[in-house]
């Protein structure tokens, strides 16, 4: 895609220059021919033209003068067009130059993050970075001014490269990875604890339900025993205690009476 764009720009550049040359030559030729024709050294253009059914005299002369004025008028726009083309060319060159600077700076900044450079003074630091860029296989075609600018930018950003060095970034990534593993382990243990808690609650509910059933059965059994004890000749009242006094052992309600067995008939 970039090659096609470059080819289209080359064709546009060539036709723009060709159009400027054609307009200039046409204006010069028409001006010279009109002056020579006005002095009688050259013939005017012959043109058969009719208007309202009648022939127009000297139509060729008028047409030649009109073309001459038009060509000369267009020549006054050529300097403006030239300045516009120069601006477009400089803009494209600036974009290409900035792309080259960005590419060179990315390479030297990556090397700086890998702690390749050791010089601390500004002159030695820039020189060391410039030597690295000149020896880089992917940057051999760039201009020395571009490499020098990238080296200076890298020297200015050396503190940033030190803060975000590859070693520190690797250590930070390792720390974050360990934290993430710890969080995942904690979440798995938390899920396990939730499952155990749910199981214990269900188990406790079942135990309480079984205890309530057993208590209900015991109470029903006691009621049945209270109903059949008088018939068997036995009576028993459970002693009760209160916090204020001891059990009343002499109360009539707490007496157990043994009835003699019935005589057999």
GROMACS .gro file of C-alpha atoms in nm:
model
  265
    1UNK     CA    1   0.000   0.000   0.000
    2UNK     CA    2   0.282   0.241   0.084
    3UNK     CA    3   0.458   0.160  -0.246
    4UNK     CA    4   0.139   0.233  -0.440
    5UNK     CA    5   0.098   0.564  -0.257
    6UNK     CA    6   0.458   0.657  -0.335
    7UNK     CA    7   0.409   0.572  -0.703
    8UNK     CA    8   0.091   0.784  -0.720
    9UNK     CA    9   0.271   1.074  -0.555
   10UNK     CA   10   0.555   1.043  -0.809
   11UNK     CA   11   0.310   1.057  -1.101
   12UNK     CA   12   0.133   1.357  -0.950
   13UNK     CA   13   0.464   1.536  -0.897
   14UNK     CA   14   0.570   1.474  -1.260
   15UNK     CA   15   0.241   1.594  -1.412
   16UNK     CA   16   0.235   1.905  -1.193
   17UNK     CA   17   0.581   2.006  -1.313
   18UNK     CA   18   0.487   1.922  -1.673
   19UNK     CA   19   0.172   2.136  -1.651
   20UNK     CA   20   0.374   2.432  -1.521
   21UNK     CA   21   0.620   2.400  -1.810
   22UNK     CA   22   0.339   2.368  -2.067
   23UNK     CA   23   0.155   2.676  -1.935
   24UNK     CA   24   0.475   2.882  -1.932
   25UNK     CA   25   0.576   2.780  -2.284
   26UNK     CA   26   0.225   2.836  -2.417
   27UNK     CA   27   0.208   3.185  -2.263
   28UNK     CA   28   0.550   3.273  -2.399
   29UNK     CA   29   0.470   3.143  -2.750
   30UNK     CA   30   0.132   3.316  -2.772
   31UNK     CA   31   0.274   3.643  -2.643
   32UNK     CA   32   0.558   3.634  -2.894
   33UNK     CA   33   0.326   3.543  -3.181
   34UNK     CA   34   0.080   3.821  -3.094
   35UNK     CA   35   0.354   4.083  -3.072
   36UNK     CA   36   0.505   3.973  -3.402
   37UNK     CA   37   0.161   3.970  -3.565
   38UNK     CA   38   0.088   4.319  -3.432
   39UNK     CA   39   0.420   4.443  -3.581
   40UNK     CA   40   0.343   4.280  -3.913
   41UNK     CA   41   0.618   4.023  -3.883
   42UNK     CA   42   0.379   3.734  -3.837
   43UNK     CA   43   0.034   3.650  -3.962
   44UNK     CA   44  -0.265   3.639  -3.735
   45UNK     CA   45  -0.450   3.316  -3.691
   46UNK     CA   46  -0.708   3.259  -3.962
   47UNK     CA   47  -1.047   3.160  -3.824
   48UNK     CA   48  -1.382   3.145  -4.006
   49UNK     CA   49  -1.645   3.250  -3.756
   50UNK     CA   50  -2.001   3.368  -3.812
   51UNK     CA   51  -2.231   3.552  -3.575
   52UNK     CA   52  -2.594   3.620  -3.660
   53UNK     CA   53  -2.548   3.468  -4.005
   54UNK     CA   54  -2.274   3.709  -4.102
   55UNK     CA   55  -1.898   3.644  -4.095
   56UNK     CA   56  -1.696   3.807  -3.820
   57UNK     CA   57  -1.397   3.998  -3.950
   58UNK     CA   58  -1.060   3.938  -3.783
   59UNK     CA   59  -1.203   3.655  -3.572
   60UNK     CA   60  -0.867   3.479  -3.569
   61UNK     CA   61  -0.695   3.788  -3.432
   62UNK     CA   62  -0.949   3.820  -3.153
   63UNK     CA   63  -0.918   3.450  -3.066
   64UNK     CA   64  -0.537   3.472  -3.063
   65UNK     CA   65  -0.542   3.777  -2.836
   66UNK     CA   66  -0.792   3.609  -2.602
   67UNK     CA   67  -0.573   3.296  -2.577
   68UNK     CA   68  -0.269   3.514  -2.516
   69UNK     CA   69  -0.441   3.703  -2.233
   70UNK     CA   70  -0.562   3.374  -2.081
   71UNK     CA   71  -0.217   3.215  -2.097
   72UNK     CA   72  -0.051   3.523  -1.947
   73UNK     CA   73  -0.316   3.539  -1.673
   74UNK     CA   74  -0.255   3.176  -1.583
   75UNK     CA   75   0.115   3.248  -1.552
   76UNK     CA   76   0.040   3.482  -1.262
   77UNK     CA   77  -0.096   3.182  -1.070
   78UNK     CA   78   0.215   2.973  -1.130
   79UNK     CA   79   0.417   3.124  -0.839
   80UNK     CA   80   0.131   3.052  -0.600
   81UNK     CA   81   0.106   2.697  -0.731
   82UNK     CA   82   0.481   2.660  -0.695
   83UNK     CA   83   0.468   2.769  -0.330
   84UNK     CA   84   0.183   2.525  -0.262
   85UNK     CA   85   0.379   2.239  -0.418
   86UNK     CA   86   0.684   2.334  -0.213
   87UNK     CA   87   0.474   2.329   0.103
   88UNK     CA   88   0.333   1.988   0.014
   89UNK     CA   89   0.679   1.855  -0.059
   90UNK     CA   90   0.824   1.992   0.265
   91UNK     CA   91   0.527   1.852   0.458
   92UNK     CA   92   0.581   1.507   0.311
   93UNK     CA   93   0.953   1.530   0.377
   94UNK     CA   94   0.881   1.636   0.735
   95UNK     CA   95   0.649   1.339   0.785
   96UNK     CA   96   0.907   1.101   0.641
   97UNK     CA   97   1.178   1.256   0.857
   98UNK     CA   98   0.966   1.231   1.173
   99UNK     CA   99   0.885   0.868   1.099
  100UNK     CA  100   1.256   0.797   1.064
  101UNK     CA  101   1.327   0.980   1.390
  102UNK     CA  102   1.055   0.784   1.569
  103UNK     CA  103   1.191   0.455   1.435
  104UNK     CA  104   1.547   0.539   1.535
  105UNK     CA  105   1.438   0.665   1.877
  106UNK     CA  106   1.236   0.347   1.941
  107UNK     CA  107   1.543   0.134   1.866
  108UNK     CA  108   1.783   0.334   2.086
  109UNK     CA  109   1.527   0.367   2.367
  110UNK     CA  110   1.477  -0.011   2.370
  111UNK     CA  111   1.853  -0.053   2.400
  112UNK     CA  112   1.861   0.205   2.678
  113UNK     CA  113   1.591   0.016   2.870
  114UNK     CA  114   1.807  -0.296   2.838
  115UNK     CA  115   2.088  -0.101   3.012
  116UNK     CA  116   2.315  -0.110   2.707
  117UNK     CA  117   2.464   0.236   2.763
  118UNK     CA  118   2.686   0.317   3.058
  119UNK     CA  119   2.816   0.671   2.997
  120UNK     CA  120   2.674   0.941   3.223
  121UNK     CA  121   2.799   1.270   3.077
  122UNK     CA  122   2.590   1.427   2.804
  123UNK     CA  123   2.860   1.427   2.534
  124UNK     CA  124   2.969   1.069   2.597
  125UNK     CA  125   2.610   0.952   2.633
  126UNK     CA  126   2.500   1.102   2.301
  127UNK     CA  127   2.812   0.974   2.126
  128UNK     CA  128   2.757   0.624   2.262
  129UNK     CA  129   2.395   0.623   2.145
  130UNK     CA  130   2.491   0.764   1.805
  131UNK     CA  131   2.749   0.489   1.758
  132UNK     CA  132   2.486   0.230   1.845
  133UNK     CA  133   2.243   0.373   1.589
  134UNK     CA  134   2.509   0.383   1.317
  135UNK     CA  135   2.589   0.014   1.375
  136UNK     CA  136   2.222  -0.087   1.384
  137UNK     CA  137   2.140  -0.303   1.077
  138UNK     CA  138   1.787  -0.161   1.029
  139UNK     CA  139   1.893   0.206   1.046
  140UNK     CA  140   2.187   0.212   0.806
  141UNK     CA  141   1.995   0.404   0.538
  142UNK     CA  142   1.891   0.694   0.761
  143UNK     CA  143   2.059   1.031   0.745
  144UNK     CA  144   2.316   1.129   1.012
  145UNK     CA  145   2.099   1.423   1.122
  146UNK     CA  146   1.810   1.186   1.196
  147UNK     CA  147   2.034   0.953   1.396
  148UNK     CA  148   2.182   1.244   1.590
  149UNK     CA  149   1.834   1.376   1.678
  150UNK     CA  150   1.724   1.031   1.793
  151UNK     CA  151   2.039   0.996   2.007
  152UNK     CA  152   1.977   1.333   2.172
  153UNK     CA  153   1.615   1.243   2.241
  154UNK     CA  154   1.726   0.916   2.396
  155UNK     CA  155   1.973   1.098   2.620
  156UNK     CA  156   1.699   1.332   2.740
  157UNK     CA  157   1.471   1.035   2.813
  158UNK     CA  158   1.740   0.827   2.989
  159UNK     CA  159   1.569   0.873   3.328
  160UNK     CA  160   1.248   0.735   3.181
  161UNK     CA  161   1.437   0.439   3.040
  162UNK     CA  162   1.594   0.376   3.381
  163UNK     CA  163   1.259   0.384   3.559
  164UNK     CA  164   1.097   0.152   3.303
  165UNK     CA  165   1.396  -0.071   3.240
  166UNK     CA  166   1.344  -0.426   3.123
  167UNK     CA  167   1.467  -0.570   3.453
  168UNK     CA  168   1.229  -0.360   3.661
  169UNK     CA  169   0.940  -0.433   3.430
  170UNK     CA  170   1.014  -0.806   3.447
  171UNK     CA  171   1.030  -0.788   3.827
  172UNK     CA  172   0.701  -0.596   3.838
  173UNK     CA  173   0.534  -0.845   3.605
  174UNK     CA  174   0.662  -1.135   3.819
  175UNK     CA  175   0.529  -0.969   4.134
  176UNK     CA  176   0.190  -0.907   3.977
  177UNK     CA  177   0.179  -1.264   3.850
  178UNK     CA  178   0.249  -1.397   4.201
  179UNK     CA  179  -0.020  -1.170   4.345
  180UNK     CA  180  -0.263  -1.295   4.086
  181UNK     CA  181  -0.180  -1.656   4.171
  182UNK     CA  182  -0.229  -1.581   4.540
  183UNK     CA  183  -0.565  -1.422   4.471
  184UNK     CA  184  -0.670  -1.723   4.264
  185UNK     CA  185  -0.559  -1.958   4.544
  186UNK     CA  186  -0.747  -1.749   4.800
  187UNK     CA  187  -1.060  -1.756   4.586
  188UNK     CA  188  -1.038  -2.134   4.551
  189UNK     CA  189  -1.000  -2.173   4.927
  190UNK     CA  190  -1.287  -1.932   4.982
  191UNK     CA  191  -1.508  -2.137   4.751
  192UNK     CA  192  -1.406  -2.451   4.938
  193UNK     CA  193  -1.486  -2.286   5.273
  194UNK     CA  194  -1.824  -2.176   5.143
  195UNK     CA  195  -1.900  -2.530   5.030
  196UNK     CA  196  -1.799  -2.670   5.373
  197UNK     CA  197  -2.008  -2.406   5.551
  198UNK     CA  198  -2.311  -2.490   5.338
  199UNK     CA  199  -2.261  -2.861   5.407
  200UNK     CA  200  -2.230  -2.802   5.785
  201UNK     CA  201  -2.547  -2.590   5.789
  202UNK     CA  202  -2.737  -2.861   5.607
  203UNK     CA  203  -2.600  -3.125   5.843
  204UNK     CA  204  -2.690  -2.914   6.148
  205UNK     CA  205  -3.040  -2.869   6.015
  206UNK     CA  206  -3.078  -3.244   5.971
  207UNK     CA  207  -2.946  -3.312   6.324
  208UNK     CA  208  -3.184  -3.055   6.478
  209UNK     CA  209  -3.471  -3.203   6.282
  210UNK     CA  210  -3.386  -3.554   6.406
  211UNK     CA  211  -3.355  -3.424   6.765
  212UNK     CA  212  -3.694  -3.253   6.743
  213UNK     CA  213  -3.847  -3.576   6.614
  214UNK     CA  214  -3.683  -3.772   6.898
  215UNK     CA  215  -3.804  -3.519   7.161
  216UNK     CA  216  -4.157  -3.537   7.018
  217UNK     CA  217  -4.150  -3.916   7.037
  218UNK     CA  218  -4.019  -3.902   7.395
  219UNK     CA  219  -4.295  -3.662   7.498
  220UNK     CA  220  -4.559  -3.884   7.341
  221UNK     CA  221  -4.411  -4.183   7.522
  222UNK     CA  222  -4.425  -3.997   7.852
  223UNK     CA  223  -4.788  -3.908   7.795
  224UNK     CA  224  -4.867  -4.271   7.726
  225UNK     CA  225  -4.682  -4.375   8.041
  226UNK     CA  226  -4.875  -4.122   8.251
  227UNK     CA  227  -5.199  -4.269   8.121
  228UNK     CA  228  -5.116  -4.633   8.196
  229UNK     CA  229  -4.934  -4.590   8.531
  230UNK     CA  230  -5.255  -4.553   8.747
  231UNK     CA  231  -5.395  -4.865   8.589
  232UNK     CA  232  -5.082  -5.054   8.688
  233UNK     CA  233  -5.112  -4.932   9.045
  234UNK     CA  234  -4.821  -4.697   9.023
  235UNK     CA  235  -4.815  -4.321   9.052
  236UNK     CA  236  -4.515  -4.102   9.029
  237UNK     CA  237  -4.484  -3.728   9.031
  238UNK     CA  238  -4.155  -3.574   8.931
  239UNK     CA  239  -4.011  -3.341   9.194
  240UNK     CA  240  -3.964  -2.984   9.085
  241UNK     CA  241  -3.711  -2.734   9.202
  242UNK     CA  242  -3.729  -2.361   9.211
  243UNK     CA  243  -3.440  -2.117   9.244
  244UNK     CA  244  -3.587  -1.976   9.565
  245UNK     CA  245  -3.646  -2.303   9.756
  246UNK     CA  246  -3.546  -2.665   9.771
  247UNK     CA  247  -3.771  -2.946   9.650
  248UNK     CA  248  -4.075  -3.000   9.865
  249UNK     CA  249  -4.043  -3.362   9.971
  250UNK     CA  250  -4.328  -3.343  10.222
  251UNK     CA  251  -4.587  -3.216   9.979
  252UNK     CA  252  -4.879  -3.445   9.911
  253UNK     CA  253  -4.831  -3.402   9.539
  254UNK     CA  254  -4.487  -3.566   9.561
  255UNK     CA  255  -4.605  -3.885   9.740
  256UNK     CA  256  -4.572  -4.216   9.562
  257UNK     CA  257  -4.836  -4.463   9.678
  258UNK     CA  258  -4.794  -4.832   9.621
  259UNK     CA  259  -5.132  -4.998   9.588
  260UNK     CA  260  -5.165  -5.366   9.680
  261UNK     CA  261  -5.222  -5.596   9.392
  262UNK     CA  262  -5.578  -5.688   9.317
  263UNK     CA  263  -5.695  -6.021   9.445
  264UNK     CA  264  -5.742  -6.274   9.182
  265UNK     CA  265  -6.103  -6.368   9.137
   0.00000   0.00000   0.00000
